[in-house]
């Protein structure tokens, strides 16, 4: 009996030590962006241990069952070795992916990255071939090393008939394993939040076991949106009174026509944090209608696109664009304008199948889609993500300048060059990230300048809006006011006069505000507010990511992390009220998504 228990202990201990070593390596790989001490490494290890122990018990189940079986029949060593190889592969993939992706995402590995495997070329466009090769080689080497350690150190249990004492020991071990996996006998079960201990989010994230984080998120997908049930419906309605209003009442006139041609340009990652790198955009703000307190709904392009074009909220754990049966039910600016005679077309210089973008656009009223496949081979490879912005903007310019008279047209367009790996044909700034936005700024400047000279300018409305902000140069998840702040600017001959609108709003409010100016009803846009309407009384903006949600209003802002079930940022004179409104918003919006 002792030798079998010793085998299980060796396997379990090696697994835990592997998790601990991975934490240390993870932290050492993040020293460029995060500072910490040797004491922090020790604290992370200690606080993260409970999750490591629980996760290790999950992977002990198969060896335990095989060990029990070995008391009665001869279990081939190949079964143990095969399991070691699978375990080593899974662990190594999780460690390498987590350490690599954290640099870009700033939160732990979860199931969201699986969706990007459907389009691997787009998923890897942010990094170089060398970057991928290094990580592939590292994954193979670490897998072989870890599998060898399991074979050499854990080995296999002895064979032979078991005694009644061994059966009793197994019976005792089973509930202990269940309790360990569950995290105790109380109501609370093992969860990511149990290892959070610091005001420094990086240290909390470092303590989280990436294998557990991935498996946990796999079990908390669309069906788990029911976790966001906090109160009864009447309380939700009371808290959201004045927050979401679908009517346009007593609005002022921002445009000199209610049937302009419209271009909606989603600027990749171009948050207000890059204002210094985009001086032309700052000049344009003086020439159009600038919404100075607009905030992105989310942190990724797929979420930001849906929020902008459908006026629909984003969610902490799911992307609506990636769920066709849901996304096709959404309202959209394109569908509404088609009903009054507009032609609709959308251009994206990359792979338009990425994150189910094609399905979403077609099902929501965009008739003509243009993507990288429409360009020459050389143009398709002019940037890592596809066709460079200066090339695609020329396509948009030709479409607008050659538009037949008598037609009303809506164009949608997503830029792509201001994205990792920041490969742009321009060198204006030393910082490669800032330089990419300087390139985008130049492209927009020349595009607008050329359009002014066309007769189509007189009846044209151009909406410039970012899809989201990014983490860069000290602006990260701990500074959501700066990270989530994005420009929204209306330009063109259709603009009645330049002005600044200082109302707090989201990018999802573009839909109702635009349709209100066109005197078109928009009751189906349940979560888009007409910023200029007298009915919009409670001014709030919301942003979410990876099971967390941020909310701001005139009193300040707060961030609530649902993994640990508490506020991690509270900078408001009425933070508790903001927390209640945030929960009411999430409960109401997720219920709407589930019912679609």
Coordinates of C-alpha atoms in Angstrom, one line a residue:
X1 CA 0.0 0.0 0.0
X2 CA 2.8 2.4 0.9
X3 CA 4.5 2.1 -2.5
X4 CA 1.3 2.9 -4.4
X5 CA 0.6 6.0 -2.1
X6 CA 4.2 7.0 -2.6
X7 CA 3.7 6.9 -6.4
X8 CA 0.6 9.1 -6.2
X9 CA 2.5 11.5 -3.9
X10 CA 5.4 11.8 -6.4
X11 CA 3.1 12.6 -9.3
X12 CA 1.1 15.1 -7.2
X13 CA 4.2 16.8 -5.8
X14 CA 5.9 17.0 -9.3
X15 CA 2.8 18.6 -10.7
X16 CA 2.6 21.2 -7.9
X17 CA 6.3 22.0 -8.3
X18 CA 5.8 22.4 -12.0
X19 CA 3.0 25.0 -11.4
X20 CA 5.2 26.9 -8.9
X21 CA 8.2 27.0 -11.3
X22 CA 5.9 28.2 -14.1
X23 CA 4.8 31.1 -11.9
X24 CA 8.4 32.2 -11.3
X25 CA 9.2 32.0 -15.0
X26 CA 6.0 33.9 -15.9
X27 CA 7.0 36.8 -13.6
X28 CA 10.5 36.9 -14.9
X29 CA 9.2 37.1 -18.4
X30 CA 7.1 40.2 -17.6
X31 CA 9.9 42.4 -16.1
X32 CA 9.8 44.8 -19.0
X33 CA 6.3 46.0 -18.1
X34 CA 6.1 45.1 -14.4
X35 CA 8.4 45.6 -11.5
X36 CA 8.5 43.4 -8.4
X37 CA 10.8 42.2 -5.7
X38 CA 12.0 38.7 -4.6
X39 CA 9.5 39.0 -1.7
X40 CA 6.7 39.5 -4.3
X41 CA 7.7 36.2 -6.0
X42 CA 7.5 34.4 -2.7
X43 CA 4.1 36.0 -1.9
X44 CA 2.7 35.1 -5.3
X45 CA 3.9 31.5 -4.8
X46 CA 2.3 31.2 -1.4
X47 CA -1.0 32.8 -2.3
X48 CA -1.3 30.9 -5.5
X49 CA -0.5 27.5 -3.9
X50 CA -4.1 26.7 -3.0
X51 CA -5.2 26.9 -6.6
X52 CA -2.1 24.9 -7.7
X53 CA -2.9 22.2 -5.2
X54 CA -6.5 22.0 -6.4
X55 CA -5.5 21.9 -10.0
X56 CA -2.9 19.2 -9.4
X57 CA -5.7 17.1 -7.8
X58 CA -7.7 17.3 -11.0
X59 CA -4.8 15.8 -12.9
X60 CA -4.2 13.1 -10.2
X61 CA -7.6 11.5 -10.9
X62 CA -6.4 9.4 -13.9
X63 CA -3.2 8.1 -12.1
X64 CA -5.3 7.4 -9.1
X65 CA -7.8 5.3 -11.1
X66 CA -5.1 3.5 -12.9
X67 CA -3.3 2.8 -9.6
X68 CA -6.5 1.3 -8.2
X69 CA -6.9 -0.8 -11.3
X70 CA -3.4 -2.0 -11.0
X71 CA -4.3 -3.8 -7.7
X72 CA -6.5 -6.1 -9.7
X73 CA -5.2 -6.3 -13.3
X74 CA -1.9 -5.6 -14.9
X75 CA -2.0 -2.0 -16.3
X76 CA 0.4 -1.5 -19.2
X77 CA 3.1 1.2 -18.4
X78 CA 2.3 2.7 -21.8
X79 CA -1.0 4.0 -20.3
X80 CA 0.8 5.9 -17.6
X81 CA 3.5 7.2 -20.0
X82 CA 0.9 8.3 -22.6
X83 CA -0.9 10.2 -19.9
X84 CA 2.3 11.9 -18.8
X85 CA 2.9 13.0 -22.4
X86 CA -0.6 14.4 -22.7
X87 CA -0.3 16.2 -19.3
X88 CA 3.1 17.6 -20.2
X89 CA 1.8 18.9 -23.5
X90 CA -1.3 20.5 -21.9
X91 CA 0.8 22.2 -19.2
X92 CA 3.5 23.4 -21.6
X93 CA 0.9 24.9 -24.0
X94 CA -0.8 26.6 -21.2
X95 CA 2.4 28.0 -19.7
X96 CA 3.8 29.3 -23.0
X97 CA 0.5 30.7 -24.2
X98 CA -0.2 32.4 -20.9
X99 CA 3.3 34.0 -20.7
X100 CA 3.1 35.1 -24.3
X101 CA -0.4 36.4 -24.4
X102 CA -0.2 38.3 -21.1
X103 CA 2.0 40.8 -22.7
X104 CA -0.8 41.7 -25.1
X105 CA -3.9 41.1 -23.0
X106 CA -2.9 41.8 -19.4
X107 CA -5.1 39.0 -18.0
X108 CA -4.6 35.3 -17.5
X109 CA -5.1 32.6 -20.1
X110 CA -8.8 31.8 -20.8
X111 CA -10.9 30.0 -23.4
X112 CA -11.3 33.1 -25.6
X113 CA -8.1 32.4 -27.4
X114 CA -9.6 29.2 -28.9
X115 CA -11.9 31.3 -31.2
X116 CA -8.8 32.8 -32.9
X117 CA -7.6 29.3 -33.9
X118 CA -10.3 29.2 -36.6
X119 CA -8.3 31.8 -38.5
X120 CA -4.6 31.1 -37.6
X121 CA -3.2 33.6 -40.1
X122 CA -5.1 36.5 -38.5
X123 CA -4.4 35.2 -35.0
X124 CA -0.7 35.3 -35.5
X125 CA -0.5 38.5 -37.6
X126 CA 0.5 40.5 -34.6
X127 CA 3.8 38.8 -34.2
X128 CA 6.8 37.8 -36.4
X129 CA 7.6 34.3 -37.8
X130 CA 10.6 34.2 -35.5
X131 CA 8.5 34.9 -32.5
X132 CA 6.3 31.9 -33.4
X133 CA 9.2 29.6 -34.1
X134 CA 10.9 30.4 -30.8
X135 CA 7.7 29.5 -28.9
X136 CA 7.0 26.4 -31.0
X137 CA 10.5 25.1 -30.3
X138 CA 10.2 26.1 -26.6
X139 CA 6.9 24.2 -26.4
X140 CA 8.4 21.1 -27.9
X141 CA 11.5 21.2 -25.7
X142 CA 9.5 21.8 -22.5
X143 CA 7.0 19.1 -23.3
X144 CA 9.8 16.5 -23.8
X145 CA 11.5 17.7 -20.6
X146 CA 8.4 17.6 -18.5
X147 CA 7.2 14.3 -19.8
X148 CA 10.7 12.8 -19.1
X149 CA 10.5 14.2 -15.5
X150 CA 7.1 12.5 -15.0
X151 CA 8.5 9.2 -16.3
X152 CA 11.7 9.3 -14.3
X153 CA 10.4 10.8 -11.0
X154 CA 6.7 9.7 -10.8
X155 CA 7.3 6.4 -12.6
X156 CA 4.6 3.8 -12.3
X157 CA 2.9 2.1 -9.3
X158 CA 3.7 -1.5 -8.5
X159 CA 1.5 -4.3 -9.8
X160 CA -0.1 -6.9 -7.6
X161 CA -3.3 -7.8 -5.9
X162 CA -4.6 -5.3 -3.4
X163 CA -5.5 -5.9 0.2
X164 CA -8.5 -4.8 2.1
X165 CA -6.3 -2.2 3.8
X166 CA -5.5 -0.7 0.4
X167 CA -9.2 -0.6 -0.5
X168 CA -9.9 1.3 2.7
X169 CA -7.1 3.7 1.9
X170 CA -8.6 4.3 -1.5
X171 CA -12.1 4.9 -0.1
X172 CA -10.6 7.5 2.3
X173 CA -8.6 9.2 -0.4
X174 CA -11.6 9.7 -2.7
X175 CA -13.5 12.2 -0.5
X176 CA -10.2 13.9 0.4
X177 CA -9.5 14.5 -3.3
X178 CA -13.1 15.7 -3.9
X179 CA -12.8 18.2 -0.9
X180 CA -9.4 19.3 -2.2
X181 CA -10.6 19.9 -5.7
X182 CA -13.7 21.7 -4.5
X183 CA -11.6 23.8 -2.2
X184 CA -13.2 22.8 1.1
X185 CA -16.5 21.9 2.5
X186 CA -18.1 25.4 2.7
X187 CA -20.4 26.9 0.2
X188 CA -17.6 28.6 -1.8
X189 CA -15.8 26.4 -4.3
X190 CA -12.4 26.8 -5.8
X191 CA -12.2 29.9 -7.9
X192 CA -9.7 32.3 -9.3
X193 CA -10.5 35.0 -6.8
X194 CA -9.2 33.0 -3.9
X195 CA -5.6 33.7 -4.8
X196 CA -6.0 37.5 -5.1
X197 CA -4.3 39.3 -2.3
X198 CA -2.8 42.5 -3.6
X199 CA -3.8 46.0 -4.9
X200 CA -1.3 45.3 -7.7
X201 CA -3.3 43.4 -10.3
X202 CA -0.1 41.9 -11.9
X203 CA 0.7 40.1 -8.7
X204 CA -2.8 38.8 -8.4
X205 CA -2.7 37.6 -12.0
X206 CA 0.7 36.0 -11.5
X207 CA -0.7 33.9 -8.6
X208 CA -3.5 32.5 -10.8
X209 CA -2.8 29.0 -12.2
X210 CA -3.2 29.4 -16.0
X211 CA -4.3 25.8 -16.4
X212 CA -7.1 26.3 -13.9
X213 CA -8.0 29.7 -15.5
X214 CA -8.4 28.1 -18.9
X215 CA -10.5 25.2 -17.6
X216 CA -12.6 27.5 -15.5
X217 CA -13.4 29.8 -18.4
X218 CA -14.3 26.8 -20.5
X219 CA -17.0 25.9 -18.1
X220 CA -18.2 29.6 -17.9
X221 CA -19.3 30.4 -21.4
X222 CA -22.6 31.5 -22.8
X223 CA -24.7 29.3 -20.6
X224 CA -23.0 30.8 -17.6
X225 CA -24.2 34.3 -18.3
X226 CA -26.9 33.4 -15.7
X227 CA -24.2 34.1 -13.1
X228 CA -24.9 37.8 -13.7
X229 CA -28.2 37.7 -11.8
X230 CA -28.0 40.0 -8.8
X231 CA -31.5 41.4 -8.1
X232 CA -35.1 41.2 -9.1
X233 CA -36.3 42.8 -12.3
X234 CA -38.1 45.7 -10.6
X235 CA -34.8 46.7 -8.8
X236 CA -33.0 46.5 -12.2
X237 CA -35.6 48.8 -13.8
X238 CA -35.3 51.3 -10.9
X239 CA -31.5 51.5 -11.1
X240 CA -31.6 51.8 -14.9
X241 CA -34.2 54.5 -15.1
X242 CA -32.9 57.1 -17.4
X243 CA -29.8 55.0 -18.3
X244 CA -31.1 53.3 -21.5
X245 CA -33.7 55.3 -23.4
X246 CA -34.6 54.5 -27.0
X247 CA -36.4 57.7 -28.0
X248 CA -35.0 60.9 -29.4
X249 CA -36.7 63.9 -27.7
X250 CA -36.2 67.6 -28.3
X251 CA -32.9 67.0 -30.0
X252 CA -30.9 69.8 -31.6
X253 CA -29.8 69.6 -35.2
X254 CA -26.2 68.6 -35.8
X255 CA -26.5 68.1 -39.5
X256 CA -27.7 70.2 -42.4
X257 CA -29.4 67.2 -44.1
X258 CA -31.3 64.2 -42.9
X259 CA -30.1 62.0 -45.8
X260 CA -26.3 62.4 -46.0
X261 CA -24.0 59.8 -47.4
X262 CA -22.2 58.2 -44.5
X263 CA -18.8 56.7 -43.8
X264 CA -18.2 55.0 -40.5
X265 CA -14.5 54.5 -40.0
X266 CA -13.4 52.2 -37.1
X267 CA -9.8 53.2 -36.3
X268 CA -7.9 50.2 -35.0
X269 CA -6.9 50.7 -31.3
X270 CA -6.8 54.5 -31.7
X271 CA -7.7 55.5 -28.2
X272 CA -7.3 59.1 -27.0
X273 CA -4.1 58.0 -25.4
X274 CA -2.4 58.5 -28.8
X275 CA -3.5 62.1 -29.2
X276 CA 0.1 63.3 -29.4
X277 CA 0.9 60.9 -32.1
X278 CA -2.1 62.0 -34.2
X279 CA -1.9 65.8 -34.5
X280 CA -4.0 65.9 -37.7
X281 CA -6.8 64.2 -35.9
X282 CA -6.6 66.9 -33.2
X283 CA -6.9 69.6 -35.8
X284 CA -9.9 67.9 -37.4
X285 CA -11.6 68.0 -34.0
X286 CA -11.9 71.7 -34.4
X287 CA -13.6 71.3 -37.7
X288 CA -16.4 68.8 -36.8
X289 CA -18.5 67.5 -34.0
X290 CA -16.2 66.1 -31.4
X291 CA -17.7 63.9 -28.6
X292 CA -15.0 64.5 -26.0
X293 CA -16.1 62.0 -23.4
X294 CA -16.8 58.8 -25.4
X295 CA -15.6 55.5 -24.1
X296 CA -15.1 52.1 -25.7
X297 CA -17.5 49.3 -24.7
X298 CA -14.8 46.6 -24.7
X299 CA -11.2 45.7 -25.3
X300 CA -11.2 43.8 -28.7
X301 CA -12.1 44.7 -32.3
X302 CA -14.9 42.1 -32.6
X303 CA -16.7 43.6 -29.5
X304 CA -16.1 47.2 -30.5
X305 CA -17.4 46.6 -34.0
X306 CA -20.7 45.2 -32.8
X307 CA -21.0 48.0 -30.2
X308 CA -20.5 50.6 -32.9
X309 CA -22.5 49.2 -35.8
X310 CA -25.3 47.6 -33.8
X311 CA -25.5 49.8 -30.8
X312 CA -25.3 46.6 -28.7
X313 CA -23.3 46.2 -25.5
X314 CA -20.3 44.0 -25.0
X315 CA -20.0 41.2 -22.4
X316 CA -17.2 40.2 -20.0
X317 CA -16.9 36.5 -21.1
X318 CA -18.4 36.2 -24.6
X319 CA -18.2 37.8 -28.0
X320 CA -21.5 38.2 -29.7
X321 CA -19.9 38.4 -33.1
X322 CA -18.6 34.8 -32.7
X323 CA -22.1 33.5 -32.0
X324 CA -23.9 33.7 -35.4
X325 CA -27.3 32.6 -34.0
X326 CA -27.2 35.6 -31.7
X327 CA -25.4 38.2 -33.9
X328 CA -27.9 37.9 -36.7
X329 CA -30.7 39.0 -34.4
X330 CA -29.0 42.3 -33.6
X331 CA -30.3 45.7 -34.9
X332 CA -27.8 47.5 -37.1
X333 CA -27.3 50.9 -38.6
X334 CA -26.9 49.3 -42.0
X335 CA -30.2 47.4 -41.8
X336 CA -32.1 50.5 -40.7
X337 CA -30.6 52.7 -43.5
X338 CA -31.3 50.0 -46.1
X339 CA -35.0 50.3 -45.2
X340 CA -35.0 53.9 -46.3
X341 CA -33.1 53.2 -49.6
X342 CA -29.4 53.3 -48.7
X343 CA -26.8 51.1 -50.4
X344 CA -24.5 49.5 -47.9
X345 CA -20.9 48.3 -48.3
X346 CA -18.1 47.4 -45.9
X347 CA -14.3 47.3 -46.4
X348 CA -11.7 45.5 -44.3
X349 CA -8.2 45.0 -45.6
X350 CA -7.7 41.8 -43.7
X351 CA -9.4 38.4 -43.5
X352 CA -13.0 39.3 -43.2
X353 CA -13.8 35.8 -41.9
X354 CA -11.8 36.5 -38.7
X355 CA -13.9 36.3 -35.6
X356 CA -17.0 35.6 -37.7
X357 CA -16.9 39.1 -39.1
X358 CA -18.4 38.1 -42.5
X359 CA -21.3 36.3 -41.0
X360 CA -22.1 39.3 -38.7
X361 CA -21.9 41.9 -41.4
X362 CA -24.0 40.0 -44.0
X363 CA -26.7 39.1 -41.5
X364 CA -27.0 42.7 -40.2
X365 CA -27.5 44.4 -43.6
X366 CA -24.2 45.0 -45.2
X367 CA -24.6 44.1 -48.9
X368 CA -21.2 44.5 -50.5
X369 CA -18.2 43.2 -48.6
X370 CA -14.6 43.9 -49.7
X371 CA -11.6 42.3 -48.0
X372 CA -8.0 41.5 -48.7
X373 CA -8.9 38.8 -51.3
X374 CA -10.0 41.6 -53.7
X375 CA -6.5 43.1 -53.8
X376 CA -3.3 42.0 -55.6
X377 CA -0.9 39.5 -54.0
X378 CA 1.6 42.3 -53.3
X379 CA -1.1 44.5 -51.7
X380 CA -2.4 41.6 -49.6
X381 CA 1.1 41.3 -48.1
X382 CA 1.8 45.0 -47.7
X383 CA 1.2 44.6 -43.9
X384 CA 1.2 41.6 -41.6
X385 CA -2.6 41.9 -41.1
X386 CA -3.3 42.4 -44.7
X387 CA -3.7 45.4 -47.0
X388 CA -2.2 48.6 -45.6
X389 CA -4.5 51.5 -44.6
X390 CA -3.2 54.0 -47.3
X391 CA -4.2 51.4 -50.0
X392 CA -7.7 50.6 -48.6
X393 CA -8.4 54.3 -48.0
X394 CA -7.7 54.9 -51.6
X395 CA -10.4 52.3 -52.4
X396 CA -12.8 54.1 -50.1
X397 CA -12.0 57.5 -51.7
X398 CA -12.7 56.1 -55.2
X399 CA -16.0 54.6 -54.0
X400 CA -17.1 57.9 -52.5
X401 CA -15.9 60.2 -55.3
X402 CA -17.4 58.0 -58.0
X403 CA -20.8 57.4 -56.3
X404 CA -23.7 57.8 -58.7
X405 CA -25.9 60.9 -58.2
X406 CA -29.3 60.2 -56.7
X407 CA -28.1 57.3 -54.5
X408 CA -27.6 57.4 -50.8
X409 CA -24.8 55.2 -49.5
X410 CA -23.5 53.9 -46.2
X411 CA -19.9 52.8 -46.1
X412 CA -18.3 50.9 -43.3
X413 CA -14.5 50.6 -43.0
X414 CA -12.0 49.2 -40.5
X415 CA -8.4 50.2 -40.5
X416 CA -5.8 47.6 -39.5
X417 CA -2.2 49.0 -39.6
X418 CA -2.2 50.4 -36.1
X419 CA -1.9 47.0 -34.6
X420 CA 0.9 44.7 -33.6
X421 CA 3.5 44.2 -35.1
X422 CA 3.2 48.0 -36.0
X423 CA 4.6 47.4 -39.5
X424 CA 3.9 50.7 -41.3
X425 CA 5.8 52.3 -44.3
X426 CA 6.6 55.5 -42.2
X427 CA 9.2 56.5 -39.7
X428 CA 8.1 59.7 -37.8
X429 CA 8.4 58.6 -34.2
X430 CA 11.0 56.5 -32.3
X431 CA 8.4 54.5 -30.4
X432 CA 7.1 51.9 -32.9
X433 CA 3.6 52.0 -31.4
X434 CA 3.3 55.7 -31.6
X435 CA 4.8 55.6 -35.0
X436 CA 2.0 53.3 -36.3
X437 CA -0.6 55.8 -35.1
X438 CA 1.3 58.7 -36.7
X439 CA 1.0 56.7 -39.9
X440 CA -2.8 56.2 -39.5
X441 CA -3.1 59.9 -38.7
X442 CA -1.3 60.8 -42.0
X443 CA -3.5 58.4 -43.9
X444 CA -6.7 60.0 -42.5
X445 CA -5.3 63.5 -43.1
X446 CA -4.6 62.9 -46.8
X447 CA -7.9 61.0 -47.2
X448 CA -10.0 63.8 -45.8
X449 CA -8.0 66.5 -47.6
X450 CA -8.7 64.7 -51.0
X451 CA -12.3 64.3 -50.2
X452 CA -12.8 68.0 -49.5
X453 CA -12.1 68.6 -53.2
X454 CA -14.9 66.4 -54.4
X455 CA -18.5 67.5 -55.0
X456 CA -19.5 64.5 -52.8
X457 CA -18.1 66.3 -49.7
X458 CA -21.1 68.6 -49.5
X459 CA -23.5 65.8 -48.6
X460 CA -21.0 63.5 -46.8
X461 CA -20.9 62.6 -43.1
X462 CA -17.7 60.9 -41.9
X463 CA -17.7 59.3 -38.4
X464 CA -14.3 58.6 -37.1
X465 CA -14.3 56.4 -34.0
X466 CA -11.9 53.9 -32.4
X467 CA -12.8 50.3 -31.8
X468 CA -11.0 50.3 -28.4
X469 CA -8.0 51.5 -26.6
X470 CA -4.9 49.4 -25.8
X471 CA -2.3 48.9 -23.0
X472 CA 0.8 51.0 -23.8
X473 CA 3.3 53.3 -22.1
X474 CA 2.0 53.1 -18.6
X475 CA -1.7 53.0 -19.5
X476 CA -3.1 49.7 -18.5
X477 CA -6.1 48.0 -16.9
X478 CA -5.4 50.0 -13.7
X479 CA -6.0 53.2 -15.5
X480 CA -9.4 52.6 -17.3
X481 CA -10.3 56.2 -17.7
X482 CA -7.3 56.7 -20.0
X483 CA -7.3 53.2 -21.6
X484 CA -11.1 53.2 -22.5
X485 CA -11.3 56.9 -23.6
X486 CA -11.7 56.9 -27.4
X487 CA -12.4 59.7 -30.0
X488 CA -15.7 60.0 -31.8
X489 CA -15.7 62.7 -34.4
X490 CA -18.2 63.7 -37.1
X491 CA -16.8 65.4 -40.1
X492 CA -17.9 66.4 -43.6
X493 CA -20.0 68.9 -45.5
X494 CA -23.1 67.4 -43.9
X495 CA -22.1 68.8 -40.5
X496 CA -24.0 72.0 -39.6
X497 CA -21.3 73.6 -37.5
X498 CA -18.2 72.6 -35.4
X499 CA -18.9 71.9 -31.8
X500 CA -17.8 69.8 -28.8
X501 CA -20.2 67.5 -27.1
X502 CA -19.0 66.8 -23.5
X503 CA -21.6 64.3 -22.6
X504 CA -20.4 60.9 -21.1
X505 CA -21.3 58.2 -23.6
X506 CA -20.3 54.9 -25.1
X507 CA -19.4 54.0 -28.7
X508 CA -22.6 52.0 -28.7
X509 CA -24.5 55.3 -28.5
X510 CA -23.4 56.2 -32.0
X511 CA -26.3 54.2 -33.5
X512 CA -29.2 56.0 -31.7
X513 CA -27.5 59.4 -31.9
X514 CA -27.0 59.1 -35.7
X515 CA -30.4 57.7 -36.4
X516 CA -31.9 60.5 -34.3
X517 CA -30.2 63.1 -36.4
X518 CA -31.6 61.3 -39.5
X519 CA -35.1 61.4 -38.0
X520 CA -35.4 57.7 -38.1
X521 CA -37.0 55.7 -35.4
X522 CA -34.7 53.3 -33.5
X523 CA -36.8 51.5 -30.8
X524 CA -35.0 48.2 -31.6
X525 CA -31.7 49.7 -30.4
X526 CA -32.5 48.9 -26.8
X527 CA -29.0 49.7 -25.4
X528 CA -28.0 52.7 -27.6
X529 CA -28.8 56.2 -26.2
X530 CA -29.3 59.3 -28.3
X531 CA -26.7 61.5 -26.6
X532 CA -28.5 64.7 -27.7
X533 CA -32.0 63.5 -26.5
X534 CA -33.7 65.1 -23.5
X535 CA -34.6 61.5 -22.5
X536 CA -30.9 60.7 -21.8
X537 CA -30.7 61.8 -18.2
X538 CA -28.3 59.4 -16.5
X539 CA -25.0 59.8 -18.2
X540 CA -22.8 56.7 -17.7
X541 CA -20.3 54.7 -19.7
X542 CA -19.5 51.0 -19.3
X543 CA -16.6 48.9 -20.4
X544 CA -15.9 45.2 -19.8
X545 CA -13.2 42.6 -20.3
X546 CA -12.4 39.1 -18.9
X547 CA -15.2 38.9 -16.3
X548 CA -14.7 42.4 -15.1
X549 CA -16.8 45.6 -15.7
X550 CA -15.9 49.2 -15.4
X551 CA -18.5 52.1 -15.0
X552 CA -18.0 55.8 -14.9
X553 CA -20.3 58.8 -14.5
X554 CA -19.9 62.4 -13.4
X555 CA -19.0 61.3 -9.8
X556 CA -16.0 59.2 -10.8
X557 CA -15.6 55.6 -11.8
X558 CA -15.3 52.0 -10.4
X559 CA -14.2 48.6 -11.6
X560 CA -15.8 45.4 -10.4
X561 CA -14.1 42.0 -10.8
X562 CA -16.6 39.2 -10.9
X563 CA -13.9 36.5 -10.3
X564 CA -13.2 37.9 -6.9
X565 CA -16.6 39.5 -6.4
X566 CA -15.5 42.9 -5.3
X567 CA -14.4 46.3 -6.6
X568 CA -10.8 46.6 -7.5
X569 CA -11.0 50.3 -8.4
X570 CA -13.2 52.7 -6.5
X571 CA -12.6 56.4 -7.4
X572 CA -16.1 57.9 -7.0
X573 CA -18.0 59.9 -4.4
X574 CA -20.7 57.3 -4.8
X575 CA -18.9 54.0 -5.8
X576 CA -21.6 51.7 -4.3
X577 CA -24.3 53.3 -6.4
X578 CA -22.1 52.8 -9.5
X579 CA -21.5 49.2 -8.5
X580 CA -25.3 48.6 -8.3
X581 CA -25.9 50.3 -11.7
X582 CA -23.1 48.2 -13.2
X583 CA -24.6 45.0 -12.0
X584 CA -28.1 46.1 -13.2
X585 CA -26.7 46.8 -16.6
X586 CA -25.0 43.4 -16.8
X587 CA -28.0 41.6 -15.6
X588 CA -30.3 43.3 -18.1
X589 CA -28.0 43.0 -21.1
X590 CA -27.1 39.3 -20.5
X591 CA -30.8 38.5 -20.1
X592 CA -31.4 40.2 -23.5
X593 CA -28.7 38.2 -25.1
X594 CA -29.9 34.9 -23.7
X595 CA -33.4 35.5 -24.9
X596 CA -32.3 36.3 -28.5

